[in-house]
Amino acid sequence: MSSNTPRHTALDALHRSLGATMTDFAGWDMPLRYGSERDEHLAVRTRAGLFDLSHMGEITVTGAQAAELLNFALVGNIASVGVGRARYTMICRADGGILDDLIVYRLQEHAYMVVANASNAQVVLDALTERAAGFDAEVRDDRDAYALIAVQGPESPGILKSLTDADLDGLKYYAGLPGTVAGVPALIARTGYTGEDGFELFVAPADAEKVWQALTEAGAPVGLVPCGLSCRDTLRLEAGMPLYGHELTTALTPFDAGLGRVVKFEKEGDFVGREALSEAADRARENPPRVLVGLVAEGRRVPRAGYQVVADGKVVGEVTSGAPSPTLGKPIAMAYVDAAHAAPGSTGVGVDIRGSHEPYEVVALPFYKRQK
């Protein structure tokens, strides 16, 4: 297969049978939407949505020194993650630039699964493989070993309960446990990228269609719908969750992105980027970098990534993500802006949309928080 041919997930034929609009995303042919992306978005907020996320990159790290390797390779304290738990973290370059944001699941005492963004999976695999030198640990590319299906939204626990004997009530946020779903083995994780309660199910590709169909049938009475990448983007934007390539890039350190909390200097031993990140932390304390804020439009025009944020006739920031918000009923954006204009409620801030300065209100992130 040539590198220009998009890869297909195990559910590709099913998406096409459902009339999905497909798009090339990070070298994968993925469903963008099945019908109305607004309807899909609101289904996740009020009922439940079903996503194919099989483009994500699973990398397994095993061995006696798996924890030590991950502590050296990543910025978080992975050794302190309990078996059955997961952690959000990042992998950085030696200069502190963010290579990717990740979720790491501790499956067993000496076995971890690192889940990378589709666009960065090869970069992360290469970096972990390189950084494993000298450690008693093995890094394995498991991208072809898993299909990943997510069911997200307030009805998702009830839907999944009808198909599994796993203890979902005892499964905390950012935890995962092995079980069966619709009779097939799965890693069931209470994680997601929508701002809602929900689950991500790692299953064998050969079992993906069975699990998808079972979830579809179990969810039909409560209004579950299949959902594409388009509404996944507006859901994560409302929830203030960063997207690699937009809010996170190699040009930014975690401190520049307002996510310095993921860097654990207190862990034992050295880690890649420690020195540069320590300097970045000092810089951020002395001279605050631009702050990631929310912007809510007063008008109807939608800001897009790369648009300039302006105030008092000067450029004070840049939009990283923007879209119409189905929940708020207005266009919203995330943007890095100068600290002087970052306080929630700041007025006089606009976005330059094709030469016209459209007024925006600065708000704290996230735009949307679910009721517990």
Coordinates of C-alpha atoms in Angstrom, one line a residue:
M1 CA 0.0 0.0 0.0
S2 CA 1.4 3.4 -0.9
S3 CA 1.7 6.0 1.8
N4 CA -0.8 8.1 -0.2
T5 CA -3.5 5.6 0.1
P6 CA -5.6 6.3 3.2
R7 CA -5.9 3.5 5.8
H8 CA -9.4 2.1 6.6
T9 CA -10.7 1.1 10.0
A10 CA -12.4 -2.2 10.6
L11 CA -15.7 -0.3 10.5
D12 CA -15.2 1.3 7.1
A13 CA -17.8 -0.6 5.2
L14 CA -20.3 0.0 8.0
H15 CA -19.8 3.7 7.9
R16 CA -20.4 3.8 4.2
S17 CA -23.5 1.7 4.6
L18 CA -24.7 4.4 7.0
G19 CA -24.2 7.1 4.4
A20 CA -21.3 8.7 6.2
T21 CA -19.4 11.6 4.6
M22 CA -15.8 10.4 4.7
T23 CA -12.7 12.5 5.0
D24 CA -8.9 11.9 5.1
F25 CA -7.7 12.5 8.6
A26 CA -4.1 11.9 9.5
G27 CA -3.8 9.3 6.7
W28 CA -7.0 7.5 7.6
D29 CA -10.4 7.5 5.8
M30 CA -12.7 8.6 8.7
P31 CA -16.4 9.5 9.0
L32 CA -16.8 13.3 9.2
R33 CA -20.6 13.2 9.8
Y34 CA -23.5 10.9 9.1
G35 CA -26.2 13.5 8.8
S36 CA -26.3 16.9 10.7
E37 CA -23.2 17.5 12.8
R38 CA -25.3 19.8 15.0
D39 CA -27.7 16.9 15.7
E40 CA -24.9 14.5 16.4
H41 CA -23.3 17.1 18.8
L42 CA -26.6 17.6 20.7
A43 CA -27.2 13.8 20.9
V44 CA -23.9 13.4 22.8
R45 CA -24.8 16.3 25.1
T46 CA -28.3 15.1 25.9
R47 CA -28.4 11.3 25.0
A48 CA -25.5 9.4 23.5
G49 CA -23.2 9.2 20.5
L50 CA -21.1 6.4 19.0
F51 CA -17.7 7.1 17.6
D52 CA -15.1 5.1 15.6
L53 CA -11.7 6.2 16.9
S54 CA -9.7 3.4 15.5
H55 CA -7.3 5.9 13.9
M56 CA -5.7 6.5 17.4
G57 CA -2.3 5.0 17.9
E58 CA -1.9 2.3 20.5
I59 CA 1.7 1.6 21.7
T60 CA 2.3 -1.1 24.3
V61 CA 5.2 -0.8 26.7
T62 CA 6.1 -3.9 28.7
G63 CA 9.0 -5.2 30.8
A64 CA 10.6 -4.9 34.3
Q65 CA 11.6 -1.3 33.6
A66 CA 8.5 -0.2 31.7
A67 CA 7.6 2.4 34.4
E68 CA 11.2 3.7 34.5
L69 CA 11.2 4.0 30.7
L70 CA 8.0 5.9 30.6
N71 CA 9.1 8.2 33.5
F72 CA 12.2 9.0 31.4
A73 CA 10.4 9.4 28.1
L74 CA 7.3 11.4 29.2
V75 CA 6.9 14.4 31.4
G76 CA 4.4 12.8 33.9
N77 CA 5.0 10.5 36.8
I78 CA 3.8 7.3 35.2
A79 CA 5.3 5.0 37.9
S80 CA 2.7 6.4 40.3
V81 CA -0.2 5.3 38.2
G82 CA -2.0 2.4 39.8
V83 CA -2.9 -0.8 37.8
G84 CA -6.2 -0.2 36.1
R85 CA -5.8 3.6 36.1
A86 CA -5.0 6.0 33.3
R87 CA -3.2 9.4 33.2
Y88 CA -3.2 12.3 30.8
T89 CA 0.4 13.3 30.0
M90 CA 2.7 14.6 27.3
I91 CA 5.8 13.6 25.4
C92 CA 8.2 16.5 24.8
R93 CA 11.4 17.1 22.8
A94 CA 14.7 17.8 24.6
D95 CA 14.0 21.5 24.0
G96 CA 10.6 21.2 25.8
G97 CA 8.4 21.4 22.7
I98 CA 5.3 19.2 22.8
L99 CA 5.5 16.2 20.5
D100 CA 2.1 15.0 21.5
D101 CA -0.4 14.7 24.3
L102 CA -1.2 11.2 25.4
I103 CA -3.2 9.0 27.6
V104 CA -1.3 6.2 29.4
Y105 CA -3.2 3.2 30.8
R106 CA -1.5 0.9 33.3
L107 CA -2.8 -2.5 32.3
Q108 CA -0.7 -4.7 34.6
E109 CA 2.2 -4.2 36.9
H110 CA 4.7 -4.2 34.0
A111 CA 2.4 -3.4 31.1
Y112 CA 1.2 0.0 29.8
M113 CA -0.7 1.2 26.8
V114 CA 0.2 4.6 25.5
V115 CA -2.5 6.1 23.2
A116 CA -1.2 8.8 20.8
N117 CA -3.0 11.1 18.4
A118 CA -3.4 9.6 14.9
S119 CA -1.3 12.3 13.3
N120 CA 1.6 11.8 15.8
A121 CA 1.5 8.0 16.3
Q122 CA 4.6 7.3 14.3
V123 CA 6.5 10.2 15.9
V124 CA 5.6 8.9 19.4
L125 CA 6.4 5.3 18.5
D126 CA 9.8 6.4 17.1
A127 CA 10.6 8.6 20.1
L128 CA 9.6 5.9 22.7
T129 CA 11.7 3.3 20.7
E130 CA 14.7 5.5 20.7
R131 CA 14.3 6.5 24.4
A132 CA 14.0 2.8 25.4
A133 CA 17.7 2.2 24.8
G134 CA 19.3 0.9 28.0
F135 CA 16.0 0.1 29.7
D136 CA 14.7 -3.5 30.3
A137 CA 11.5 -2.7 28.4
E138 CA 9.9 -3.4 25.0
V139 CA 8.0 -0.9 22.9
R140 CA 5.5 -2.5 20.6
D141 CA 3.5 -0.9 17.8
D142 CA -0.1 -2.2 18.5
R143 CA -2.0 0.1 16.1
D144 CA -3.2 -2.9 14.1
A145 CA -4.2 -4.9 17.2
Y146 CA -7.1 -2.6 18.3
A147 CA -10.2 -1.0 17.0
L148 CA -11.4 1.8 19.3
I149 CA -15.1 2.5 19.7
A150 CA -16.3 5.3 22.0
V151 CA -19.8 5.7 23.5
Q152 CA -20.2 9.1 25.0
G153 CA -23.1 11.0 26.6
P154 CA -25.3 10.9 29.7
E155 CA -27.1 7.7 28.5
S156 CA -23.8 5.8 27.8
P157 CA -23.5 4.1 31.2
G158 CA -27.0 2.6 30.9
I159 CA -26.4 1.5 27.3
L160 CA -23.1 -0.2 28.1
K161 CA -24.4 -1.8 31.3
S162 CA -26.8 -3.8 29.2
L163 CA -23.9 -5.4 27.2
T164 CA -21.3 -6.1 29.9
D165 CA -20.8 -7.7 33.2
A166 CA -18.0 -5.3 34.1
D167 CA -18.5 -3.1 37.2
L168 CA -19.2 0.2 35.5
D169 CA -20.4 1.8 38.7
G170 CA -17.1 1.2 40.3
L171 CA -15.1 2.4 37.2
K172 CA -13.8 5.8 38.0
Y173 CA -13.0 8.5 35.4
Y174 CA -9.6 7.9 33.9
A175 CA -9.6 4.2 34.8
G176 CA -9.9 1.1 32.7
L177 CA -10.6 -2.6 33.2
P178 CA -10.7 -5.7 31.1
G179 CA -14.2 -7.2 30.5
T180 CA -16.5 -8.3 27.8
V181 CA -18.8 -6.2 25.7
A182 CA -21.5 -8.0 23.7
G183 CA -19.6 -11.2 24.5
V184 CA -16.2 -10.1 23.1
P185 CA -13.1 -9.2 25.1
A186 CA -12.5 -5.5 25.6
L187 CA -10.5 -3.0 27.6
I188 CA -13.3 -0.7 29.0
A189 CA -12.0 2.7 29.8
R190 CA -13.9 5.6 31.4
T191 CA -12.3 8.2 29.2
G192 CA -13.3 10.5 26.4
Y193 CA -12.9 13.8 24.5
T194 CA -16.4 15.2 24.6
G195 CA -16.9 16.7 28.1
E196 CA -19.5 14.1 28.8
D197 CA -19.4 10.8 30.8
G198 CA -18.6 8.0 28.5
F199 CA -16.4 5.0 27.7
E200 CA -13.7 4.0 25.2
L201 CA -13.7 0.4 24.2
F202 CA -10.5 -1.2 22.9
V203 CA -11.4 -4.4 21.0
A204 CA -9.9 -6.6 18.3
P205 CA -10.6 -5.3 14.8
A206 CA -12.4 -8.5 14.0
D207 CA -14.9 -7.8 16.8
A208 CA -15.5 -4.2 16.1
E209 CA -18.5 -4.6 13.9
K210 CA -20.3 -6.8 16.4
V211 CA -19.6 -4.3 19.3
W212 CA -20.8 -1.4 17.2
Q213 CA -24.0 -3.1 16.1
A214 CA -24.7 -4.2 19.7
L215 CA -24.2 -0.7 21.0
T216 CA -26.4 0.7 18.2
E217 CA -29.2 -1.7 19.1
A218 CA -28.9 -1.2 22.9
G219 CA -28.8 2.6 22.4
A220 CA -31.7 2.9 19.9
P221 CA -34.4 3.3 22.6
V222 CA -32.6 6.2 24.2
G223 CA -31.7 8.0 21.0
L224 CA -28.0 7.0 20.5
V225 CA -26.7 8.1 17.1
P226 CA -23.4 7.4 15.2
C227 CA -21.2 10.5 15.3
G228 CA -18.3 11.7 13.1
L229 CA -15.1 13.7 13.7
S230 CA -16.8 17.0 13.0
C231 CA -19.0 16.9 16.1
R232 CA -16.1 15.4 18.1
D233 CA -14.2 18.6 17.4
T234 CA -17.1 20.9 18.5
L235 CA -17.7 18.8 21.6
R236 CA -14.0 19.0 22.7
L237 CA -13.9 22.7 21.9
E238 CA -16.9 23.4 24.1
A239 CA -15.2 21.3 26.8
G240 CA -12.0 23.4 26.5
M241 CA -9.9 20.3 25.6
P242 CA -6.7 21.0 23.5
L243 CA -6.2 19.5 20.1
Y244 CA -2.7 18.7 18.9
G245 CA -1.8 20.9 16.0
H246 CA -4.0 23.7 17.2
E247 CA -3.6 24.4 21.0
L248 CA -0.5 22.1 21.3
T249 CA 2.5 22.2 18.9
T250 CA 6.3 21.6 19.0
A251 CA 6.6 25.4 19.2
L252 CA 5.0 25.4 22.7
T253 CA 6.1 23.9 26.0
P254 CA 3.4 22.6 28.4
F255 CA 3.9 25.8 30.3
D256 CA 3.2 28.0 27.3
A257 CA 0.0 26.0 26.8
G258 CA -1.1 26.5 30.4
L259 CA -0.7 22.8 31.1
G260 CA 2.5 23.0 33.2
R261 CA 0.7 20.9 35.8
V262 CA 1.3 17.7 33.7
V263 CA 5.1 18.2 34.1
K264 CA 6.3 16.4 37.3
F265 CA 9.7 17.6 38.3
E266 CA 9.4 15.8 41.6
K267 CA 9.6 12.4 40.1
E268 CA 12.8 10.4 40.5
G269 CA 15.5 10.5 37.8
D270 CA 16.0 12.5 34.7
F271 CA 13.5 12.8 31.9
V272 CA 13.7 14.1 28.3
G273 CA 13.2 17.9 28.3
R274 CA 13.7 18.3 32.1
E275 CA 16.2 21.1 31.9
A276 CA 14.4 23.1 29.1
L277 CA 11.1 22.6 30.9
S278 CA 12.5 23.9 34.2
E279 CA 13.7 27.0 32.4
A280 CA 10.3 27.3 30.7
A281 CA 8.6 27.1 34.2
D282 CA 10.8 29.9 35.5
R283 CA 10.1 32.0 32.4
A284 CA 6.4 31.5 32.8
R285 CA 6.5 32.7 36.5
E286 CA 8.6 35.8 35.7
N287 CA 7.0 36.8 32.4
P288 CA 3.6 35.1 31.9
P289 CA 3.2 33.7 28.4
R290 CA 0.1 34.2 26.3
V291 CA -2.9 32.6 28.0
L292 CA -5.3 30.1 26.4
V293 CA -8.7 31.7 26.8
G294 CA -12.2 31.2 25.5
L295 CA -13.8 33.7 23.2
V296 CA -17.6 34.0 22.6
A297 CA -18.8 36.0 19.6
E298 CA -21.3 38.8 19.9
G299 CA -22.1 38.4 16.2
R300 CA -22.5 35.4 13.9
R301 CA -19.2 35.2 12.1
V302 CA -17.1 32.2 12.9
P303 CA -13.4 32.6 13.8
R304 CA -11.0 30.0 12.5
A305 CA -7.5 28.8 13.5
G306 CA -4.8 31.4 12.6
Y307 CA -7.1 34.4 12.8
Q308 CA -5.6 37.3 14.8
V309 CA -7.0 38.5 18.1
V310 CA -6.9 42.3 18.3
A311 CA -7.4 45.0 21.0
D312 CA -6.7 48.8 20.9
G313 CA -5.7 48.4 17.3
K314 CA -2.9 45.9 18.1
V315 CA -2.6 42.2 17.6
V316 CA -2.7 40.6 21.1
G317 CA -3.2 36.9 20.2
E318 CA -4.2 34.2 17.8
V319 CA -7.2 31.9 17.4
T320 CA -6.2 28.2 17.7
S321 CA -9.7 26.6 17.2
G322 CA -13.1 28.1 16.3
A323 CA -16.5 26.8 15.4
P324 CA -20.2 27.5 15.9
S325 CA -21.2 26.1 19.4
P326 CA -24.4 24.1 19.2
T327 CA -24.8 24.2 23.0
L328 CA -24.2 28.0 23.3
G329 CA -25.9 28.9 20.0
K330 CA -23.0 31.3 19.2
P331 CA -19.6 31.1 17.5
I332 CA -16.8 30.3 20.0
A333 CA -13.0 30.0 19.8
M334 CA -10.0 29.1 21.8
A335 CA -7.1 31.6 21.5
Y336 CA -3.7 32.4 23.0
V337 CA -3.8 36.0 24.1
D338 CA -1.5 38.4 25.9
A339 CA -1.9 38.2 29.7
A340 CA -3.2 41.8 29.8
H341 CA -6.3 40.8 27.8
A342 CA -6.8 37.3 29.3
A343 CA -9.1 38.0 32.2
P344 CA -12.6 36.7 31.9
G345 CA -15.0 39.5 31.1
S346 CA -12.3 41.5 29.2
T347 CA -13.9 43.7 26.6
G348 CA -12.6 45.6 23.6
V349 CA -11.2 42.3 22.2
G350 CA -12.0 41.4 18.7
V351 CA -11.1 38.8 16.0
D352 CA -9.9 40.0 12.7
I353 CA -12.2 38.1 10.3
R354 CA -11.1 39.0 6.7
G355 CA -10.3 42.6 7.7
S356 CA -13.3 43.2 9.9
H357 CA -12.8 43.3 13.7
E358 CA -15.6 41.3 15.1
P359 CA -16.3 41.9 18.8
Y360 CA -15.7 38.9 21.2
E361 CA -16.0 38.4 25.0
V362 CA -13.2 36.7 26.8
V363 CA -14.4 33.9 29.0
A364 CA -12.8 31.2 31.2
L365 CA -12.5 27.7 29.8
P366 CA -14.3 25.4 29.5
F367 CA -17.3 26.9 27.7
Y368 CA -19.4 23.9 28.8
K369 CA -19.2 21.7 31.9
R370 CA -21.6 18.8 32.4
Q371 CA -23.8 18.6 35.5
K372 CA -22.4 15.9 37.7

